[in-house]
């Protein structure tokens, strides 16, 4: 049975590239009827962020990437925190020492640095000559008498090569002589990632190690460790990294300012910031970043849209088809269709996936998504408020690309007296056109007679008004929109008027007329 794993370090929040790697592992396990394990690689105590762990778990749950074994789930191979498996790692280090595949090294950092600098001066590759290696207890005591402390290093081969059969990269060959004697246990007794990861993969019975390509250079030393310990070698697959927008470098959560130079990335960020501001959200600067999964959850993306987009960052079915439901992803995914080249993160394309999926939702499903944002804005206090949100959601249609976009239509919810005007729109549509104020005042006088108050009747009556006044509908409808909404953009004008109701429309027209009289022209 195939067993895959994703092993994040809680040193930061869930990166969009990490999610792509986790998705591929999850799909492989689900497609084969295997198991997907979540393990927390928290051996780097100095960099671990406790606050980052829960968002990682919550982010996976929101995306629908569930795990069969791991934190908050348990399983037969617990614990699933690497820091809690230190005894196993230490025992493995002792076995490597006993078999001669590792040694105690008493070199001081400054001594090693001098050797490296000498190699650089001599223009040769640095290879540690093991001069402070202790292969016997007597040698160890001698070094310790000098006040030295030992780390444990791998005793890497100096001849031959490591051959790795990678399901994405093909056959990879690495000369053993190019590998350093890597430290696997620190002087304080704690073990490093390379050893801990190999031991835990073995103990968790991982059959396929599917990870980002930046781990490929780690693989020869890990192969040496596992073979020295007598472990079976897992199947490797190193995925291309997710590249930055419009570039080839790896996407990084620390390059937000740089990415904002990309117009599509900047537009996505502004979109999110506008939603956060309208909802009065308190956002964390570290997580409110389109490279972090939490950003998308906070502004109302659909998990399936994100998964569909991430699937195509390094994988293709036939080079043409792009839209997949999750069950189709599971059924069709195979590692042999993963490309070797990095795929650039494209915010515009991600938004297109999102907008298409949002547009296809039934109204009840869409309402369930937008209501939390309406509540954040204080618009919903009961069934009446929910019904108005429903009407706005229906009328807005495809203008709601993410759930937080419901907040664009605050003019449908604010008190009439609290309505504010876009100054440029007010100038252009109400103050500048000759007779606009008079037309608004005359139409307001006809509002009481419009019955029933629905979009079709309002449209018919406004057109009749224009015919009688000898004007085109454009001469009043733009002024009417600004008067009742405060802005020049929105969904259908007649649907807007229906939702607002005759009393609010009349009151707002009157307010706009009074405002026009006060504006210094």
mmCIF file of N, CA and C in Angstrom, residues 3-98:
data_model
loop_
_atom_site.group_PDB
_atom_site.id
_atom_site.type_symbol
_atom_site.label_atom_id
_atom_site.label_comp_id
_atom_site.label_asym_id
_atom_site.label_seq_id
_atom_site.Cartn_x
_atom_site.Cartn_y
_atom_site.Cartn_z
ATOM 1 N N UNK A 3 2.105 4.786 0.946
ATOM 2 C CA UNK A 3 2.017 5.681 2.096
ATOM 3 C C UNK A 3 2.868 6.915 1.792
ATOM 4 N N UNK A 4 2.224 8.062 1.715
ATOM 5 C CA UNK A 4 2.932 9.317 1.466
ATOM 6 C C UNK A 4 2.858 10.185 2.710
ATOM 7 N N UNK A 5 3.668 11.230 2.712
ATOM 8 C CA UNK A 5 3.646 12.121 3.878
ATOM 9 C C UNK A 5 3.953 13.542 3.434
ATOM 10 N N UNK A 6 3.445 14.478 4.218
ATOM 11 C CA UNK A 6 3.884 15.862 4.103
ATOM 12 C C UNK A 6 4.365 16.245 5.483
ATOM 13 N N UNK A 7 5.539 16.874 5.547
ATOM 14 C CA UNK A 7 6.178 17.102 6.848
ATOM 15 C C UNK A 7 6.598 18.557 6.993
ATOM 16 N N UNK A 8 5.649 19.447 7.252
ATOM 17 C CA UNK A 8 6.006 20.866 7.384
ATOM 18 C C UNK A 8 6.727 21.148 8.694
ATOM 19 N N UNK A 9 7.555 22.181 8.656
ATOM 20 C CA UNK A 9 8.177 22.683 9.882
ATOM 21 C C UNK A 9 7.342 23.874 10.361
ATOM 22 N N UNK A 10 7.004 23.937 11.640
ATOM 23 C CA UNK A 10 6.189 25.060 12.122
ATOM 24 C C UNK A 10 7.041 26.305 12.325
ATOM 25 N N UNK A 11 7.713 26.706 11.254
ATOM 26 C CA UNK A 11 8.570 27.893 11.309
ATOM 27 C C UNK A 11 7.930 29.063 10.586
ATOM 28 N N UNK A 12 6.720 28.898 10.111
ATOM 29 C CA UNK A 12 6.013 29.948 9.390
ATOM 30 C C UNK A 12 4.684 29.405 8.918
ATOM 31 N N UNK A 13 3.892 30.234 8.326
ATOM 32 C CA UNK A 13 2.544 29.855 7.952
ATOM 33 C C UNK A 13 2.526 29.084 6.630
ATOM 34 N N UNK A 14 1.386 28.501 6.315
ATOM 35 C CA UNK A 14 1.270 27.548 5.209
ATOM 36 C C UNK A 14 1.475 28.231 3.857
ATOM 37 N N UNK A 15 2.572 27.911 3.227
ATOM 38 C CA UNK A 15 3.003 28.498 1.960
ATOM 39 C C UNK A 15 2.261 27.833 0.805
ATOM 40 N N UNK A 16 1.905 28.614 -0.201
ATOM 41 C CA UNK A 16 1.128 28.090 -1.320
ATOM 42 C C UNK A 16 1.900 26.992 -2.059
ATOM 43 N N UNK A 17 3.239 27.107 -2.110
ATOM 44 C CA UNK A 17 4.043 26.059 -2.736
ATOM 45 C C UNK A 17 4.039 24.783 -1.915
ATOM 46 N N UNK A 18 4.040 24.931 -0.592
ATOM 47 C CA UNK A 18 3.950 23.754 0.280
ATOM 48 C C UNK A 18 2.627 23.038 0.116
ATOM 49 N N UNK A 19 1.574 23.810 -0.071
ATOM 50 C CA UNK A 19 0.254 23.204 -0.280
ATOM 51 C C UNK A 19 0.255 22.393 -1.564
ATOM 52 N N UNK A 20 0.911 22.901 -2.612
ATOM 53 C CA UNK A 20 0.975 22.141 -3.872
ATOM 54 C C UNK A 20 1.665 20.797 -3.639
ATOM 55 N N UNK A 21 2.774 20.797 -2.869
ATOM 56 C CA UNK A 21 3.459 19.541 -2.573
ATOM 57 C C UNK A 21 2.558 18.607 -1.770
ATOM 58 N N UNK A 22 1.885 19.154 -0.768
ATOM 59 C CA UNK A 22 0.972 18.336 0.041
ATOM 60 C C UNK A 22 -0.160 17.783 -0.817
ATOM 61 N N UNK A 23 -0.667 18.595 -1.720
ATOM 62 C CA UNK A 23 -1.756 18.153 -2.604
ATOM 63 C C UNK A 23 -1.321 16.956 -3.443
ATOM 64 N N UNK A 24 -0.130 17.006 -4.027
ATOM 65 C CA UNK A 24 0.331 15.905 -4.864
ATOM 66 C C UNK A 24 0.495 14.628 -4.039
ATOM 67 N N UNK A 25 1.008 14.767 -2.814
ATOM 68 C CA UNK A 25 1.112 13.604 -1.936
ATOM 69 C C UNK A 25 -0.264 13.042 -1.602
ATOM 70 N N UNK A 26 -1.183 13.940 -1.300
ATOM 71 C CA UNK A 26 -2.549 13.535 -0.937
ATOM 72 C C UNK A 26 -3.237 12.842 -2.104
ATOM 73 N N UNK A 27 -3.090 13.412 -3.304
ATOM 74 C CA UNK A 27 -3.716 12.818 -4.487
ATOM 75 C C UNK A 27 -3.149 11.432 -4.777
ATOM 76 N N UNK A 28 -1.841 11.286 -4.654
ATOM 77 C CA UNK A 28 -1.220 9.983 -4.908
ATOM 78 C C UNK A 28 -1.748 8.937 -3.933
ATOM 79 N N UNK A 29 -1.851 9.318 -2.662
ATOM 80 C CA UNK A 29 -2.362 8.380 -1.666
ATOM 81 C C UNK A 29 -3.825 8.044 -1.920
ATOM 82 N N UNK A 30 -4.617 9.066 -2.179
ATOM 83 C CA UNK A 30 -6.058 8.827 -2.390
ATOM 84 C C UNK A 30 -6.304 8.039 -3.677
ATOM 85 N N UNK A 31 -5.556 8.337 -4.729
ATOM 86 C CA UNK A 31 -5.751 7.657 -6.016
ATOM 87 C C UNK A 31 -5.448 6.169 -5.907
ATOM 88 N N UNK A 32 -4.508 5.821 -5.036
ATOM 89 C CA UNK A 32 -4.088 4.421 -4.918
ATOM 90 C C UNK A 32 -4.774 3.684 -3.778
ATOM 91 N N UNK A 33 -5.624 4.381 -3.034
ATOM 92 C CA UNK A 33 -6.239 3.764 -1.869
ATOM 93 C C UNK A 33 -5.273 3.616 -0.714
ATOM 94 N N UNK A 34 -4.206 4.447 -0.724
ATOM 95 C CA UNK A 34 -3.201 4.383 0.324
ATOM 96 C C UNK A 34 -3.479 5.338 1.463
ATOM 97 N N UNK A 35 -2.413 5.739 2.160
ATOM 98 C CA UNK A 35 -2.552 6.601 3.334
ATOM 99 C C UNK A 35 -1.690 7.847 3.174
ATOM 100 N N UNK A 36 -2.246 8.960 3.621
ATOM 101 C CA UNK A 36 -1.531 10.228 3.628
ATOM 102 C C UNK A 36 -1.272 10.612 5.080
ATOM 103 N N UNK A 37 0.009 10.810 5.413
ATOM 104 C CA UNK A 37 0.404 11.080 6.794
ATOM 105 C C UNK A 37 0.896 12.521 6.903
ATOM 106 N N UNK A 38 0.460 13.200 7.950
ATOM 107 C CA UNK A 38 0.969 14.535 8.253
ATOM 108 C C UNK A 38 1.894 14.429 9.454
ATOM 109 N N UNK A 39 3.140 14.810 9.236
ATOM 110 C CA UNK A 39 4.133 14.778 10.306
ATOM 111 C C UNK A 39 4.685 16.179 10.495
ATOM 112 N N UNK A 40 4.875 16.592 11.724
ATOM 113 C CA UNK A 40 5.397 17.927 11.995
ATOM 114 C C UNK A 40 6.895 17.812 12.295
ATOM 115 N N UNK A 41 7.708 18.351 11.397
ATOM 116 C CA UNK A 41 9.161 18.290 11.552
ATOM 117 C C UNK A 41 9.626 19.510 12.353
ATOM 118 N N UNK A 42 9.555 19.368 13.658
ATOM 119 C CA UNK A 42 9.833 20.497 14.559
ATOM 120 C C UNK A 42 11.148 20.323 15.307
ATOM 121 N N UNK A 43 12.167 19.809 14.631
ATOM 122 C CA UNK A 43 13.448 19.591 15.309
ATOM 123 C C UNK A 43 14.251 20.874 15.442
ATOM 124 N N UNK A 44 13.900 21.913 14.646
ATOM 125 C CA UNK A 44 14.633 23.172 14.728
ATOM 126 C C UNK A 44 13.966 24.063 15.769
ATOM 127 N N UNK A 45 14.316 23.829 17.034
ATOM 128 C CA UNK A 45 13.638 24.508 18.146
ATOM 129 C C UNK A 45 13.786 26.017 18.090
ATOM 130 N N UNK A 46 14.899 26.514 17.543
ATOM 131 C CA UNK A 46 15.128 27.954 17.515
ATOM 132 C C UNK A 46 14.230 28.658 16.511
ATOM 133 N N UNK A 47 13.767 27.953 15.495
ATOM 134 C CA UNK A 47 12.953 28.595 14.451
ATOM 135 C C UNK A 47 11.479 28.241 14.543
ATOM 136 N N UNK A 48 11.120 27.280 15.363
ATOM 137 C CA UNK A 48 9.722 26.876 15.447
ATOM 138 C C UNK A 48 8.855 28.014 15.981
ATOM 139 N N UNK A 49 7.669 28.141 15.410
ATOM 140 C CA UNK A 49 6.704 29.149 15.841
ATOM 141 C C UNK A 49 5.439 28.412 16.271
ATOM 142 N N UNK A 50 5.190 28.353 17.557
ATOM 143 C CA UNK A 50 4.039 27.599 18.056
ATOM 144 C C UNK A 50 2.740 28.098 17.445
ATOM 145 N N UNK A 51 2.661 29.428 17.248
ATOM 146 C CA UNK A 51 1.429 30.004 16.716
ATOM 147 C C UNK A 51 1.173 29.593 15.265
ATOM 148 N N UNK A 52 2.215 29.103 14.582
ATOM 149 C CA UNK A 52 2.066 28.745 13.172
ATOM 150 C C UNK A 52 1.499 27.352 12.976
ATOM 151 N N UNK A 53 1.547 26.504 13.992
ATOM 152 C CA UNK A 53 1.113 25.124 13.806
ATOM 153 C C UNK A 53 -0.377 25.023 13.562
ATOM 154 N N UNK A 54 -1.185 25.659 14.401
ATOM 155 C CA UNK A 54 -2.633 25.532 14.241
ATOM 156 C C UNK A 54 -3.130 26.061 12.893
ATOM 157 N N UNK A 55 -2.608 27.216 12.416
ATOM 158 C CA UNK A 55 -3.017 27.643 11.071
ATOM 159 C C UNK A 55 -2.671 26.641 9.979
ATOM 160 N N UNK A 56 -1.571 25.894 10.155
ATOM 161 C CA UNK A 56 -1.223 24.865 9.169
ATOM 162 C C UNK A 56 -2.297 23.780 9.156
ATOM 163 N N UNK A 57 -2.668 23.304 10.341
ATOM 164 C CA UNK A 57 -3.699 22.257 10.433
ATOM 165 C C UNK A 57 -5.045 22.782 9.941
ATOM 166 N N UNK A 58 -5.399 23.999 10.355
ATOM 167 C CA UNK A 58 -6.675 24.581 9.941
ATOM 168 C C UNK A 58 -6.701 24.824 8.438
ATOM 169 N N UNK A 59 -5.553 25.246 7.892
ATOM 170 C CA UNK A 59 -5.487 25.506 6.459
ATOM 171 C C UNK A 59 -5.717 24.247 5.640
ATOM 172 N N UNK A 60 -5.117 23.131 6.053
ATOM 173 C CA UNK A 60 -5.333 21.875 5.340
ATOM 174 C C UNK A 60 -6.793 21.433 5.449
ATOM 175 N N UNK A 61 -7.366 21.583 6.617
ATOM 176 C CA UNK A 61 -8.767 21.179 6.783
ATOM 177 C C UNK A 61 -9.681 22.039 5.905
ATOM 178 N N UNK A 62 -9.416 23.337 5.849
ATOM 179 C CA UNK A 62 -10.223 24.224 5.011
ATOM 180 C C UNK A 62 -10.121 23.811 3.541
ATOM 181 N N UNK A 63 -8.936 23.413 3.119
ATOM 182 C CA UNK A 63 -8.741 23.002 1.728
ATOM 183 C C UNK A 63 -9.328 21.626 1.440
ATOM 184 N N UNK A 64 -9.630 20.870 2.479
ATOM 185 C CA UNK A 64 -10.145 19.517 2.268
ATOM 186 C C UNK A 64 -9.058 18.477 2.125
ATOM 187 N N UNK A 65 -7.813 18.856 2.450
ATOM 188 C CA UNK A 65 -6.705 17.898 2.421
ATOM 189 C C UNK A 65 -6.636 17.249 3.801
ATOM 190 N N UNK A 66 -7.299 16.134 3.941
ATOM 191 C CA UNK A 66 -7.346 15.457 5.238
ATOM 192 C C UNK A 66 -6.197 14.457 5.341
ATOM 193 N N UNK A 67 -5.866 14.079 6.555
ATOM 194 C CA UNK A 67 -4.764 13.133 6.749
ATOM 195 C C UNK A 67 -5.249 11.924 7.546
ATOM 196 N N UNK A 68 -4.682 10.777 7.206
ATOM 197 C CA UNK A 68 -5.082 9.518 7.836
ATOM 198 C C UNK A 68 -4.390 9.297 9.173
ATOM 199 N N UNK A 69 -3.197 9.844 9.306
ATOM 200 C CA UNK A 69 -2.443 9.763 10.554
ATOM 201 C C UNK A 69 -1.753 11.102 10.763
ATOM 202 N N UNK A 70 -1.651 11.506 12.014
ATOM 203 C CA UNK A 70 -0.954 12.752 12.291
ATOM 204 C C UNK A 70 -1.557 13.510 13.452
ATOM 205 N N UNK A 71 -1.162 14.761 13.662
ATOM 206 C CA UNK A 71 -1.662 15.568 14.767
ATOM 207 C C UNK A 71 -3.186 15.655 14.761
ATOM 208 N N UNK A 72 -3.767 15.597 15.934
ATOM 209 C CA UNK A 72 -5.214 15.708 16.146
ATOM 210 C C UNK A 72 -6.004 14.548 15.540
ATOM 211 N N UNK A 73 -5.298 13.598 14.933
ATOM 212 C CA UNK A 73 -5.934 12.410 14.366
ATOM 213 C C UNK A 73 -5.390 11.157 15.032
ATOM 214 N N UNK A 74 -4.067 11.171 15.281
ATOM 215 C CA UNK A 74 -3.429 10.005 15.877
ATOM 216 C C UNK A 74 -3.096 8.953 14.839
ATOM 217 N N UNK A 75 -2.886 7.734 15.287
ATOM 218 C CA UNK A 75 -2.539 6.648 14.388
ATOM 219 C C UNK A 75 -1.593 5.668 15.045
ATOM 220 N N UNK A 76 -1.343 4.555 14.387
ATOM 221 C CA UNK A 76 -0.543 3.477 14.977
ATOM 222 C C UNK A 76 0.946 3.787 15.091
ATOM 223 N N UNK A 77 1.398 4.879 14.445
ATOM 224 C CA UNK A 77 2.829 5.184 14.462
ATOM 225 C C UNK A 77 3.127 6.458 15.246
ATOM 226 N N UNK A 78 2.230 6.835 16.141
ATOM 227 C CA UNK A 78 2.426 8.044 16.949
ATOM 228 C C UNK A 78 3.703 7.911 17.784
ATOM 229 N N UNK A 79 4.321 9.050 18.159
ATOM 230 C CA UNK A 79 3.857 10.430 17.948
ATOM 231 C C UNK A 79 4.208 10.929 16.541
ATOM 232 N N UNK A 80 3.514 11.986 16.114
ATOM 233 C CA UNK A 80 3.708 12.530 14.780
ATOM 234 C C UNK A 80 4.408 13.891 14.809
ATOM 235 N N UNK A 81 5.006 14.188 15.957
ATOM 236 C CA UNK A 81 5.861 15.368 16.085
ATOM 237 C C UNK A 81 7.302 14.876 16.159
ATOM 238 N N UNK A 82 8.134 15.353 15.260
ATOM 239 C CA UNK A 82 9.494 14.832 15.180
ATOM 240 C C UNK A 82 10.265 15.037 16.489
ATOM 241 N N UNK A 83 9.989 16.130 17.178
ATOM 242 C CA UNK A 83 10.693 16.413 18.425
ATOM 243 C C UNK A 83 10.400 15.376 19.505
ATOM 244 N N UNK A 84 9.280 14.664 19.356
ATOM 245 C CA UNK A 84 8.915 13.652 20.348
ATOM 246 C C UNK A 84 9.479 12.275 20.002
ATOM 247 N N UNK A 85 10.270 12.207 18.945
ATOM 248 C CA UNK A 85 10.832 10.937 18.503
ATOM 249 C C UNK A 85 12.360 10.937 18.653
ATOM 250 N N UNK A 86 12.841 11.831 19.538
ATOM 251 C CA UNK A 86 14.294 12.028 19.669
ATOM 252 C C UNK A 86 15.029 10.752 20.069
ATOM 253 N N UNK A 87 14.396 9.908 20.871
ATOM 254 C CA UNK A 87 15.070 8.671 21.302
ATOM 255 C C UNK A 87 15.379 7.773 20.106
ATOM 256 N N UNK A 88 14.449 7.692 19.160
ATOM 257 C CA UNK A 88 14.678 6.881 17.959
ATOM 258 C C UNK A 88 15.821 7.447 17.135
ATOM 259 N N UNK A 89 15.877 8.776 17.026
ATOM 260 C CA UNK A 89 16.946 9.400 16.229
ATOM 261 C C UNK A 89 18.294 9.162 16.897
ATOM 262 N N UNK A 90 18.342 9.311 18.218
ATOM 263 C CA UNK A 90 19.590 9.090 18.937
ATOM 264 C C UNK A 90 20.074 7.656 18.810
ATOM 265 N N UNK A 91 19.144 6.711 18.893
ATOM 266 C CA UNK A 91 19.518 5.301 18.760
ATOM 267 C C UNK A 91 20.071 5.020 17.365
ATOM 268 N N UNK A 92 19.498 5.663 16.347
ATOM 269 C CA UNK A 92 19.994 5.473 14.981
ATOM 270 C C UNK A 92 21.402 6.042 14.841
ATOM 271 N N UNK A 93 21.656 7.201 15.457
ATOM 272 C CA UNK A 93 22.995 7.786 15.414
ATOM 273 C C UNK A 93 24.005 6.842 16.081
ATOM 274 N N UNK A 94 23.609 6.246 17.185
ATOM 275 C CA UNK A 94 24.498 5.297 17.869
ATOM 276 C C UNK A 94 24.790 4.081 16.985
ATOM 277 N N UNK A 95 23.788 3.611 16.267
ATOM 278 C CA UNK A 95 23.992 2.466 15.365
ATOM 279 C C UNK A 95 24.976 2.818 14.251
ATOM 280 N N UNK A 96 24.856 4.029 13.734
ATOM 281 C CA UNK A 96 25.767 4.453 12.664
ATOM 282 C C UNK A 96 27.199 4.576 13.192
ATOM 283 N N UNK A 97 27.345 5.042 14.436
ATOM 284 C CA UNK A 97 28.671 5.093 15.059
ATOM 285 C C UNK A 97 29.240 3.686 15.229
ATOM 286 N N UNK A 98 28.404 2.798 15.711
ATOM 287 C CA UNK A 98 28.862 1.430 15.985
ATOM 288 C C UNK A 98 29.263 0.695 14.718
#
